[in-house]
PDB file of C-alpha atoms and ligand atoms in Angstrom:
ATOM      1  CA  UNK I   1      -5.423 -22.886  60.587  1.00 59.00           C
ATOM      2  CA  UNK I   2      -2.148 -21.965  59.033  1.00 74.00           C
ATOM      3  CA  UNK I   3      -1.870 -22.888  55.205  1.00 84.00           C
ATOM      4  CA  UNK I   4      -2.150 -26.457  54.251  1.00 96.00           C
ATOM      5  CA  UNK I   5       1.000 -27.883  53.118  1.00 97.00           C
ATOM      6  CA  UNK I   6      -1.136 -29.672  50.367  1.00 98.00           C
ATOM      7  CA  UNK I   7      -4.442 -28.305  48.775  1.00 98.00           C
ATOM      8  CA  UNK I   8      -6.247 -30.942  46.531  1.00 98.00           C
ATOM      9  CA  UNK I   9      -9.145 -29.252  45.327  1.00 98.00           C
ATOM     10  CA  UNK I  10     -12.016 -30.395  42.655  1.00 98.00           C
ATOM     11  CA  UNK I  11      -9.752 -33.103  41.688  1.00 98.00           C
ATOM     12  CA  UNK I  12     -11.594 -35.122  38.901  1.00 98.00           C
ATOM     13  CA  UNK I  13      -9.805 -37.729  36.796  1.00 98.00           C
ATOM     14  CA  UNK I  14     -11.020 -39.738  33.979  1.00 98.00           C
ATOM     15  CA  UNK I  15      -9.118 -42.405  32.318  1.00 97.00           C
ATOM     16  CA  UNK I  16     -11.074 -42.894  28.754  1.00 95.00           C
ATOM     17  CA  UNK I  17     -14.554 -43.130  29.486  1.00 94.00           C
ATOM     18  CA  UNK I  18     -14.420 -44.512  33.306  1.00 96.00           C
ATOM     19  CA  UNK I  19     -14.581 -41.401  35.924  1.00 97.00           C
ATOM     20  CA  UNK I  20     -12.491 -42.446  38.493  1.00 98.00           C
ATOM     21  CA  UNK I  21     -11.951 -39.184  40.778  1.00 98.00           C
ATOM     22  CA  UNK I  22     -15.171 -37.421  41.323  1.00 98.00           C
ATOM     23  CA  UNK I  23     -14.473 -34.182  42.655  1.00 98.00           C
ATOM     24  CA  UNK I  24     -11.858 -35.253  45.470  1.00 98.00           C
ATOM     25  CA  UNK I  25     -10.993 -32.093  47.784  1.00 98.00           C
ATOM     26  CA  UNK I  26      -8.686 -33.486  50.058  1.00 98.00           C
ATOM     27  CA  UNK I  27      -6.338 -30.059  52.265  1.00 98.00           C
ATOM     28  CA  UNK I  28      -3.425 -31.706  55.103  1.00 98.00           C
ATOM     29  CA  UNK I  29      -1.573 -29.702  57.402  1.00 98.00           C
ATOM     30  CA  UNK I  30       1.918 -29.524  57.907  1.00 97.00           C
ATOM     31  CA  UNK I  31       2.839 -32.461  60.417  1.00 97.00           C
ATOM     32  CA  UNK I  32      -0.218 -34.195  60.036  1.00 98.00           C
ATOM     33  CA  UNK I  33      -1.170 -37.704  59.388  1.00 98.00           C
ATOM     34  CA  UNK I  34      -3.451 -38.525  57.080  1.00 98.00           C
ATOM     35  CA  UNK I  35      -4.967 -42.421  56.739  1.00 98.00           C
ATOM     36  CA  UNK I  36      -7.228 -42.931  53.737  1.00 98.00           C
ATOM     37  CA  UNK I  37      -9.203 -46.077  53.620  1.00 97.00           C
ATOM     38  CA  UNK I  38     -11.825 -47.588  50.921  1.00 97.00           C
ATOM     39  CA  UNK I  39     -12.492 -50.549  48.627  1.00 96.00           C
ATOM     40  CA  UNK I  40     -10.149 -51.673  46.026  1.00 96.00           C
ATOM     41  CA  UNK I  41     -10.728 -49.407  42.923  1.00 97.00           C
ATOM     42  CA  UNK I  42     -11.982 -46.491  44.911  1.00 98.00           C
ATOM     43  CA  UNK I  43      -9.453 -44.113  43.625  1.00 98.00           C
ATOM     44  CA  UNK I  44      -6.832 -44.081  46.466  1.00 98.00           C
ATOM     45  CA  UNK I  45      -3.448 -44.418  44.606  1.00 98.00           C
ATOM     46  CA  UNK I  46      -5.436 -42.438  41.595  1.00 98.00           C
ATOM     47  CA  UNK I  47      -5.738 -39.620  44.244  1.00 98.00           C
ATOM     48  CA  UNK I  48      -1.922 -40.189  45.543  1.00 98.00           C
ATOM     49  CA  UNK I  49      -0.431 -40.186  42.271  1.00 97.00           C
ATOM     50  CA  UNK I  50      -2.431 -37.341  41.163  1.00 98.00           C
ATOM     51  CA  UNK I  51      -0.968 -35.814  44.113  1.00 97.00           C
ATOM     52  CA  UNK I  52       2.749 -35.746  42.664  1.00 94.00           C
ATOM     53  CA  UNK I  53       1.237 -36.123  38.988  1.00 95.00           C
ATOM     54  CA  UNK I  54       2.335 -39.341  38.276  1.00 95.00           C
ATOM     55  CA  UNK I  55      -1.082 -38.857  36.975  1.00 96.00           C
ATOM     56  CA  UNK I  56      -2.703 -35.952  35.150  1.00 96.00           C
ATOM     57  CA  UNK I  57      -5.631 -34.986  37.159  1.00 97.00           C
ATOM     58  CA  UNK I  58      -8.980 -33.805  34.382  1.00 97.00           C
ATOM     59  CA  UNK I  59      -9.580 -30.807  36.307  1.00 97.00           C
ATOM     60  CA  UNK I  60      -8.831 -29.600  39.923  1.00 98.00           C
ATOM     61  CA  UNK I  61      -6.230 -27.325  41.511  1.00 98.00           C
ATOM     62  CA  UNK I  62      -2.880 -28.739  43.533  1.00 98.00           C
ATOM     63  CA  UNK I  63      -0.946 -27.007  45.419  1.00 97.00           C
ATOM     64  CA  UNK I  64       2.160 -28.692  47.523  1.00 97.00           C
ATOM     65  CA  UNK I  65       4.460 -26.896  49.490  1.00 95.00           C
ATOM     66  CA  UNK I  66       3.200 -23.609  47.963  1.00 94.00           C
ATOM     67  CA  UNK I  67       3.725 -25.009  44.558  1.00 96.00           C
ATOM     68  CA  UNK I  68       0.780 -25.300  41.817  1.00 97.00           C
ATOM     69  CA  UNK I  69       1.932 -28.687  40.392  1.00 96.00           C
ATOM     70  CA  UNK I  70      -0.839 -28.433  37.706  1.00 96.00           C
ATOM     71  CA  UNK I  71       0.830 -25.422  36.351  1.00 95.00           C
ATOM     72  CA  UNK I  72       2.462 -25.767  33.053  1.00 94.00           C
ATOM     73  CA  UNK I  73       5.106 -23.106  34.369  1.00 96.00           C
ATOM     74  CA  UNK I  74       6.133 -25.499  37.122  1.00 96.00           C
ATOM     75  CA  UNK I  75       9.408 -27.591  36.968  1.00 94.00           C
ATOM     76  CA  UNK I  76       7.497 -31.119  37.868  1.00 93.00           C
ATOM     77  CA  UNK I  77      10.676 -32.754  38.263  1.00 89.00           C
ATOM     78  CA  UNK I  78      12.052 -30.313  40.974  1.00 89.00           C
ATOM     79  CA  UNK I  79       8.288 -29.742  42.527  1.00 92.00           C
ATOM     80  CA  UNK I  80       8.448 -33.663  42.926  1.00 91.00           C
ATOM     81  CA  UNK I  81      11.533 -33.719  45.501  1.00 90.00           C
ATOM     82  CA  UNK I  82       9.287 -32.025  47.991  1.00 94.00           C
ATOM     83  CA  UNK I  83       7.074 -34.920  48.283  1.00 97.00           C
ATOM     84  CA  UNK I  84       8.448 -38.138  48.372  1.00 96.00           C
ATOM     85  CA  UNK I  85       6.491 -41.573  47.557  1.00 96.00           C
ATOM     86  CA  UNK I  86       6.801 -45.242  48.613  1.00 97.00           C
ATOM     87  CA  UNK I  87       4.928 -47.731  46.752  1.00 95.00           C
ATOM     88  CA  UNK I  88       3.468 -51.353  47.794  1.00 94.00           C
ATOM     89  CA  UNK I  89       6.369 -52.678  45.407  1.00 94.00           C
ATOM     90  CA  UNK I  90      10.030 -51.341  46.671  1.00 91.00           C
ATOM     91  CA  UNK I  91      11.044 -50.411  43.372  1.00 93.00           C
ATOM     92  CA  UNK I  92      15.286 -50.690  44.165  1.00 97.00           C
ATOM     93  CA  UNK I  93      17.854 -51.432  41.335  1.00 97.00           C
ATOM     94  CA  UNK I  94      18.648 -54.673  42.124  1.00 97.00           C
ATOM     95  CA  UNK I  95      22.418 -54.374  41.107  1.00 97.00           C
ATOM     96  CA  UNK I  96      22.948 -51.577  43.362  1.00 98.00           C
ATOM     97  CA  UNK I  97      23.820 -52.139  46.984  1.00 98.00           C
ATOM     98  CA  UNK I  98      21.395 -50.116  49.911  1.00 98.00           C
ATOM     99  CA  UNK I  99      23.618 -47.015  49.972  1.00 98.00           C
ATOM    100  CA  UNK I 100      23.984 -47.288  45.777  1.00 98.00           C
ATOM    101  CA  UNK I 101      19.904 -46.926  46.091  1.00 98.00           C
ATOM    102  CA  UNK I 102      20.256 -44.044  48.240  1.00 98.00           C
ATOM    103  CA  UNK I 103      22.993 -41.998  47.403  1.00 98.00           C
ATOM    104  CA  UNK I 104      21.690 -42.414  43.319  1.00 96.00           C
ATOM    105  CA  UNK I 105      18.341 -40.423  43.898  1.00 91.00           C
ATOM    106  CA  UNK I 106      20.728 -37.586  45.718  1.00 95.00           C
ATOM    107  CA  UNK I 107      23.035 -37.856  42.653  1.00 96.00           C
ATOM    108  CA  UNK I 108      20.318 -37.327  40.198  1.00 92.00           C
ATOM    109  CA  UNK I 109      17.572 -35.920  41.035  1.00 88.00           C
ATOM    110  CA  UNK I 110      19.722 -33.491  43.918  1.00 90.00           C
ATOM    111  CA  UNK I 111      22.813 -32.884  42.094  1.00 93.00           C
ATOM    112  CA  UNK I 112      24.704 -33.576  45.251  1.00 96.00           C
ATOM    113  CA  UNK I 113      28.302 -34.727  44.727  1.00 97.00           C
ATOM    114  CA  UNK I 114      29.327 -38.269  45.205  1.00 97.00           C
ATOM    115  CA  UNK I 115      30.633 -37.674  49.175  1.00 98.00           C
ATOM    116  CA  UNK I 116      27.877 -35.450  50.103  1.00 98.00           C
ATOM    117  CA  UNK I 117      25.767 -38.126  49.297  1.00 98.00           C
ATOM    118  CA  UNK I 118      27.186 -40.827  50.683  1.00 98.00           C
ATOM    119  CA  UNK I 119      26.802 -38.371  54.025  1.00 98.00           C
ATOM    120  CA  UNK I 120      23.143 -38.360  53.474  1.00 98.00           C
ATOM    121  CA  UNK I 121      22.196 -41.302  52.388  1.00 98.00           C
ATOM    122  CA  UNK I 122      24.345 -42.654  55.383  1.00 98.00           C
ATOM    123  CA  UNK I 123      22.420 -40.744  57.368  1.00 98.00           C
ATOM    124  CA  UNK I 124      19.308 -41.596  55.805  1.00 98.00           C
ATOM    125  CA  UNK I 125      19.708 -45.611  56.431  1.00 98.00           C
ATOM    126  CA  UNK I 126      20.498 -45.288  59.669  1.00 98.00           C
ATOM    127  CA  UNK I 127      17.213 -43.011  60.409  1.00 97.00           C
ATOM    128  CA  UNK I 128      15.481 -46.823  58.722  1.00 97.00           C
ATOM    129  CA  UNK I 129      17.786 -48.912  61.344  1.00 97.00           C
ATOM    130  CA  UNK I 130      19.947 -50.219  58.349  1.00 97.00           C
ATOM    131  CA  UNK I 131      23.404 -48.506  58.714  1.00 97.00           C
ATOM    132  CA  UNK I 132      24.752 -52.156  58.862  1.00 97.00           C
ATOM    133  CA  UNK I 133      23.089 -53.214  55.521  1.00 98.00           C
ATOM    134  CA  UNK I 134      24.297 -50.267  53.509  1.00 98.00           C
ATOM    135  CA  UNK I 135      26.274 -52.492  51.428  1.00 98.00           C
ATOM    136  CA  UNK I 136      23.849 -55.277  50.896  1.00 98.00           C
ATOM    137  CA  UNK I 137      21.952 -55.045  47.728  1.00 98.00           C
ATOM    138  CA  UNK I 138      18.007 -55.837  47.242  1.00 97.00           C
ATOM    139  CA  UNK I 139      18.286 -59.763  46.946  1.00 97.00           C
ATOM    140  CA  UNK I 140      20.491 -59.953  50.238  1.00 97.00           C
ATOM    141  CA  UNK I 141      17.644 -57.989  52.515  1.00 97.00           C
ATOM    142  CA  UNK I 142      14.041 -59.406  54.112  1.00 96.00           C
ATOM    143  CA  UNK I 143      11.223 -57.252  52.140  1.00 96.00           C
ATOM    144  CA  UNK I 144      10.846 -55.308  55.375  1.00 97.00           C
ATOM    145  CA  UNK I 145      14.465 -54.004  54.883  1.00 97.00           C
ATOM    146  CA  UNK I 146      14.066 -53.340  51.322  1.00 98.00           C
ATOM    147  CA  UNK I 147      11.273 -51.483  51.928  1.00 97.00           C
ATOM    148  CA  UNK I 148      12.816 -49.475  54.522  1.00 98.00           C
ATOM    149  CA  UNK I 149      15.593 -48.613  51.900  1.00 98.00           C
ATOM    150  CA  UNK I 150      13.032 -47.006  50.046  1.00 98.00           C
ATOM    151  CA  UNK I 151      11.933 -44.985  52.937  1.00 98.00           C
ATOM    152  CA  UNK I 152      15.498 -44.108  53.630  1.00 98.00           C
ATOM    153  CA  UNK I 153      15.744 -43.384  49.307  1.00 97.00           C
ATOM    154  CA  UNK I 154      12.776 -40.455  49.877  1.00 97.00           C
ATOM    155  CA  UNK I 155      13.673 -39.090  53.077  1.00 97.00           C
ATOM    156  CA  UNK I 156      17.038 -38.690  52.272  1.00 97.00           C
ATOM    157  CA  UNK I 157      15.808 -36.006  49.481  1.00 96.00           C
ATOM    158  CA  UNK I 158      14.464 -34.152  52.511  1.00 96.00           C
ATOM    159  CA  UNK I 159      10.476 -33.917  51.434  1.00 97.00           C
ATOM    160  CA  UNK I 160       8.066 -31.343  53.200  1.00 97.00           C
ATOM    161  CA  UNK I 161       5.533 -34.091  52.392  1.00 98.00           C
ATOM    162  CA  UNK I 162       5.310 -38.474  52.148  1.00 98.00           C
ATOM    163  CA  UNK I 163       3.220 -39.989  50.144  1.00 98.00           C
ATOM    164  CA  UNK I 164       2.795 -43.833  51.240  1.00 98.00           C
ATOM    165  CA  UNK I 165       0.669 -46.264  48.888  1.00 98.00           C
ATOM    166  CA  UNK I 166       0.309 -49.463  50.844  1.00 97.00           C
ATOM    167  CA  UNK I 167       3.914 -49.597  51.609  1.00 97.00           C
ATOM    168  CA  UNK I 168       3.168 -53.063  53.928  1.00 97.00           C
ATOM    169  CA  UNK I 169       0.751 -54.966  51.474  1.00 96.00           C
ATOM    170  CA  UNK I 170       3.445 -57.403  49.935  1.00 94.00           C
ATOM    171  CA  UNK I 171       5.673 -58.201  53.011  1.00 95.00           C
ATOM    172  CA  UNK I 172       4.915 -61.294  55.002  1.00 94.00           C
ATOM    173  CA  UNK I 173       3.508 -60.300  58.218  1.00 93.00           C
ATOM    174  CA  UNK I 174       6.119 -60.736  60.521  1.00 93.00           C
ATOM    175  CA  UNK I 175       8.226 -57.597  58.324  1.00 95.00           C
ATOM    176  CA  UNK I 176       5.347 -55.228  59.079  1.00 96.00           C
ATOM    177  CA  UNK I 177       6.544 -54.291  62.274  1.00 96.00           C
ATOM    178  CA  UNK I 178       9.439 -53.168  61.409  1.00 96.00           C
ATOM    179  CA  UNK I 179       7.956 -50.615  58.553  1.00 97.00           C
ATOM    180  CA  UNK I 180       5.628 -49.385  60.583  1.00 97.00           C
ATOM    181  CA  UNK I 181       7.844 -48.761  63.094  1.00 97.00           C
ATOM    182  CA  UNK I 182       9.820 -45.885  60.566  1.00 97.00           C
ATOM    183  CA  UNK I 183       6.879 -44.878  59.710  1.00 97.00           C
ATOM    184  CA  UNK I 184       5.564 -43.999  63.229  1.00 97.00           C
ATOM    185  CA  UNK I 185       9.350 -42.434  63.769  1.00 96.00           C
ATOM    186  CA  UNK I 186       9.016 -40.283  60.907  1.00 97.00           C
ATOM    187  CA  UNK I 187       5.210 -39.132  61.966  1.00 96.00           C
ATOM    188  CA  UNK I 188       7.134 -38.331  65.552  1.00 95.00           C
ATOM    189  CA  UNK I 189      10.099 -36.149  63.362  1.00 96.00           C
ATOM    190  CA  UNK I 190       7.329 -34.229  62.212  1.00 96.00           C
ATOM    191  CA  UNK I 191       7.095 -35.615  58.752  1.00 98.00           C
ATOM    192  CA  UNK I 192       3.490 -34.401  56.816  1.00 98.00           C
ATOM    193  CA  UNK I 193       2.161 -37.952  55.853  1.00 98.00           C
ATOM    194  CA  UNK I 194      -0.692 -39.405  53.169  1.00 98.00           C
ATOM    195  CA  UNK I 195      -0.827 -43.394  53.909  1.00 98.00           C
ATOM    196  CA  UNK I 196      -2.939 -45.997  52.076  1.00 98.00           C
ATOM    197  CA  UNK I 197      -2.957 -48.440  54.135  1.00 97.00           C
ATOM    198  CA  UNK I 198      -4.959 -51.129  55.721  1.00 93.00           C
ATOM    199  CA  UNK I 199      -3.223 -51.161  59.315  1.00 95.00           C
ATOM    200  CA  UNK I 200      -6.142 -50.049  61.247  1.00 93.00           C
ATOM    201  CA  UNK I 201      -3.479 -50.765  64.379  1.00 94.00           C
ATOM    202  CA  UNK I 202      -0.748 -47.684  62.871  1.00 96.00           C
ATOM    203  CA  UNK I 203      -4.022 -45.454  62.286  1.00 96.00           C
ATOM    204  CA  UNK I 204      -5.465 -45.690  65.677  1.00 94.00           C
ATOM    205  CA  UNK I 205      -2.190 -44.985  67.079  1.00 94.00           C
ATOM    206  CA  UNK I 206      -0.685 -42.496  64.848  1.00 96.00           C
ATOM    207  CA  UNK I 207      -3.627 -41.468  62.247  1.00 97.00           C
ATOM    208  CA  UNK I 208      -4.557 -37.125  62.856  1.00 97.00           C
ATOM    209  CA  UNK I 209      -7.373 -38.057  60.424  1.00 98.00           C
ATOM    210  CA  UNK I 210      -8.769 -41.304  58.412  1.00 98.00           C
ATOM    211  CA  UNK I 211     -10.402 -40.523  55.423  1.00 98.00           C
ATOM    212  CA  UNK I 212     -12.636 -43.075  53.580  1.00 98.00           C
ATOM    213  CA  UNK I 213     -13.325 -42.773  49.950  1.00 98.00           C
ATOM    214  CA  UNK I 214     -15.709 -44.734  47.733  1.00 98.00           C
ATOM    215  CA  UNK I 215     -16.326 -44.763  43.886  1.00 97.00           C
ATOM    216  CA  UNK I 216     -13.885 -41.810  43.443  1.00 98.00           C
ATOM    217  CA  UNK I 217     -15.442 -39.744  46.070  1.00 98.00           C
ATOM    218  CA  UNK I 218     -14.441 -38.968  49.980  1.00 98.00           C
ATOM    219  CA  UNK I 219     -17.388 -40.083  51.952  1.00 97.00           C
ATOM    220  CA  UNK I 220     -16.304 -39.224  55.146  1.00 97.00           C
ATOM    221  CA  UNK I 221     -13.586 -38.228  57.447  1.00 98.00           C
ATOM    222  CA  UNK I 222     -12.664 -37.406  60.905  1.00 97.00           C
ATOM    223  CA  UNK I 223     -10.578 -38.676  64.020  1.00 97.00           C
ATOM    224  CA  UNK I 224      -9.651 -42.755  63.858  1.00 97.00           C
ATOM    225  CA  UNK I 225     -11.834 -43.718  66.812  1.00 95.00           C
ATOM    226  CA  UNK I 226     -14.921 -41.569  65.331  1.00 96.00           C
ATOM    227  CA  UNK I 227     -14.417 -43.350  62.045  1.00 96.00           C
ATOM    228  CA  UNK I 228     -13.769 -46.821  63.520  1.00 95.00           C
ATOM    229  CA  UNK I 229     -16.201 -46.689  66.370  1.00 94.00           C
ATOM    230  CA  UNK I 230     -18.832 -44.324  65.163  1.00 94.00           C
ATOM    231  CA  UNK I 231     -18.844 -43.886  61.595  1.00 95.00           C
ATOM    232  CA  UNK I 232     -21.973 -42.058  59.992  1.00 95.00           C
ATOM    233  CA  UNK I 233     -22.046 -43.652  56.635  1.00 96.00           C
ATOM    234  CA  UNK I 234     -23.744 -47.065  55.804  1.00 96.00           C
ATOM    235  CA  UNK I 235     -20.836 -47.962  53.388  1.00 96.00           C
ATOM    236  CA  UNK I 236     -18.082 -46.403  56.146  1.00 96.00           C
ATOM    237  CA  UNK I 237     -19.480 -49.280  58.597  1.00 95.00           C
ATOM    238  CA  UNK I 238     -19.725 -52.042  55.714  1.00 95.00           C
ATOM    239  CA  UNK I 239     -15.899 -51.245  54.734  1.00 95.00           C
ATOM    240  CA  UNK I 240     -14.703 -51.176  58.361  1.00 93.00           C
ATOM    241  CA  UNK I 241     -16.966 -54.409  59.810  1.00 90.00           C
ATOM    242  CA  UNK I 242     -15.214 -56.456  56.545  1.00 89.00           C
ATOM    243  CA  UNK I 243     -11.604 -55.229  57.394  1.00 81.00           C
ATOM    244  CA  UNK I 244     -11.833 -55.725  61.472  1.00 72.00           C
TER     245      UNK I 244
HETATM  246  P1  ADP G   1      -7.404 -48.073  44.651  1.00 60.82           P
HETATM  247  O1  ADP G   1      -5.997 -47.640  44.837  1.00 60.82           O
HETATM  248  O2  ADP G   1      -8.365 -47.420  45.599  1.00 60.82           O
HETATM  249  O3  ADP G   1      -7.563 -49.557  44.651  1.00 60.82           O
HETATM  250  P2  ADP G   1      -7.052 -47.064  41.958  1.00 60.82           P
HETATM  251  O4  ADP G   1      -6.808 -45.612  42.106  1.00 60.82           O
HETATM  252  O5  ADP G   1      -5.873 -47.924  41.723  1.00 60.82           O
HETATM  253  O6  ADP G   1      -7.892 -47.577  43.203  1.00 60.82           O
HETATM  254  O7  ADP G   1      -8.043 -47.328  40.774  1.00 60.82           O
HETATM  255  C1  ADP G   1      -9.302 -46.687  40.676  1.00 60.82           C
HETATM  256  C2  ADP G   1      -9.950 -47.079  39.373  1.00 60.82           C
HETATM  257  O8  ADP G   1      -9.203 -46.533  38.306  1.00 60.82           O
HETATM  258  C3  ADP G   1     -10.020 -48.574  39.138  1.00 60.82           C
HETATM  259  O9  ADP G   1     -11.258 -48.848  38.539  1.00 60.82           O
HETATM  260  C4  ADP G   1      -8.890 -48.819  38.187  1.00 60.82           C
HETATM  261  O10 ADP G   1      -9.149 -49.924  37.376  1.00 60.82           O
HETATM  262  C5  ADP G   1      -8.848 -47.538  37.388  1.00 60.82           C
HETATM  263  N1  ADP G   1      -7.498 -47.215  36.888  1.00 60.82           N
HETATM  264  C6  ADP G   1      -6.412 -46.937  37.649  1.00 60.82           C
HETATM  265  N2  ADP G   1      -5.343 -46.660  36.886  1.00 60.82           N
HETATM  266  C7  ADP G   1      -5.757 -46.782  35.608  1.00 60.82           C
HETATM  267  C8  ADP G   1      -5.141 -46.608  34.304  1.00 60.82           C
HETATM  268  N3  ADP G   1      -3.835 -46.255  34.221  1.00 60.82           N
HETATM  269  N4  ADP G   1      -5.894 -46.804  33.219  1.00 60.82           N
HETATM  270  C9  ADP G   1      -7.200 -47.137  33.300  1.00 60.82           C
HETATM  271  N5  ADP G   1      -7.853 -47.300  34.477  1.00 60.82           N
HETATM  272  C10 ADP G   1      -7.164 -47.126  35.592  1.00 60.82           C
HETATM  273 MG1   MG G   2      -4.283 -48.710  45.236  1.00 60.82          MG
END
């Protein structure tokens, strides 16, 4: 196996006296897609955000991209446009239109000028199917499109690696699709992928790999039908019998 694009090793994080990560080694290859399951509080957006370092892990090595993000040498800001994140909540200034979302993180955080861009983050919507909403701000769009904005907002900073924490938990059902659909368009680009999730649907048809953690720890992992149809673990079959 070549290098993983992201090495997660020992990961342990505390916050005050509750030990939420337990020793979480998690490595992903480049272009694969990784689904991680488990109960509410088991650590998964803990382990995500540890991941970028929205959270400080306790102890534990990181590496993305080749970069050791727990080094105090390391420019977090510029390590974090190699792995972009979409959250369950959309996150988009609500004054600024679709393409004022986009074009604001390549402004910013790229240091592109104001036409290059509006090239890219042109580009970028249209990759989400929303080159006709680009001047539509937040309030004007189904959650489904905003959402998709936000895809269009991380891709557009050209990440070696996407970080998805239950990016189709708040929309009414009928916007899934639609989500998912970029989502499984991105996987077929190539894109390296970490979903939360709980659509057991996208990881049977597009999961390399479901992982299931419990209290902080990963208690098992393999292919989606192993861990579906076959899983070895008592609490592996409890989780999956209450979400089928
Ligand atoms: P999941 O995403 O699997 O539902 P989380 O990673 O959000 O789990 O949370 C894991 C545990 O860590 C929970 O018990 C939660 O209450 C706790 N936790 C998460 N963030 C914080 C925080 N900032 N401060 C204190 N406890 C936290
Ligand atoms: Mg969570």
């Amino acid at each position: 196996m070549t290098a993983p694009i992201v090495a997660a090793h020992g990961i342990h994080k505390h916050f005050g006296q509750v030990h939420v990560l337990k020793g979480v080694d998690l490595d992903v290859a480049e272009r694969e897609l990784v689904f991680v399951i488990g109960p509410s509080g088991s650590g998964k957006s803990t382990l995500l955000r540890c991941l970028n370092r929205l959270e400080e892990p306790s102890s534990g090595s990181i590496t993305v991209a080749g970069i050791d993000m727990l080094s105090p040498k390391t420019d977090i800001n510029h390590a974090r446009q190699h792995i972009g994140m979409v959250f369950q909540s959309f996150n988009l200034y609500p004054h600024m239109t679709a393409l004022g979302n986009v074009m604001l993180a390549l402004r910013k955080v790229a240091g592109k000028s104001r036409a290059e861009a509006e090239t890219i983050a042109r580009a970028a919507l249209e990759r989400v199917g929303l080159a006709e909403r680009a001047h539509h701000r937040p309030a004007e769009l189904s959650g489904g499109q905003q959402q998709r904005v936000a895809i269009a907002r991380a891709i557009a900073l050209e990440p070696r690696v996407m970080l998805f924490d239950e990016p189709t938990s708040a929309l009414d059902p009928e916007l899934v699709g639609s989500v998912l659909a970029v989502m499984r368009s991105l996987r077929e680009s190539g894109m390296t992928m970490i979903v939360v999730s709980h659509e057991m649907g996208f990881a049977r048809a597009a999961a390399d790999r479901v992982v299931f953690m419990d209290h902080g720890l990963i208690v098992e992992q393999g292919p989606p039908a192993q861990i579906f149809e076959n899983p070895a673990h008592e609490r592996t079959r409890a989780f999956i019998g209450q979400i089928r």
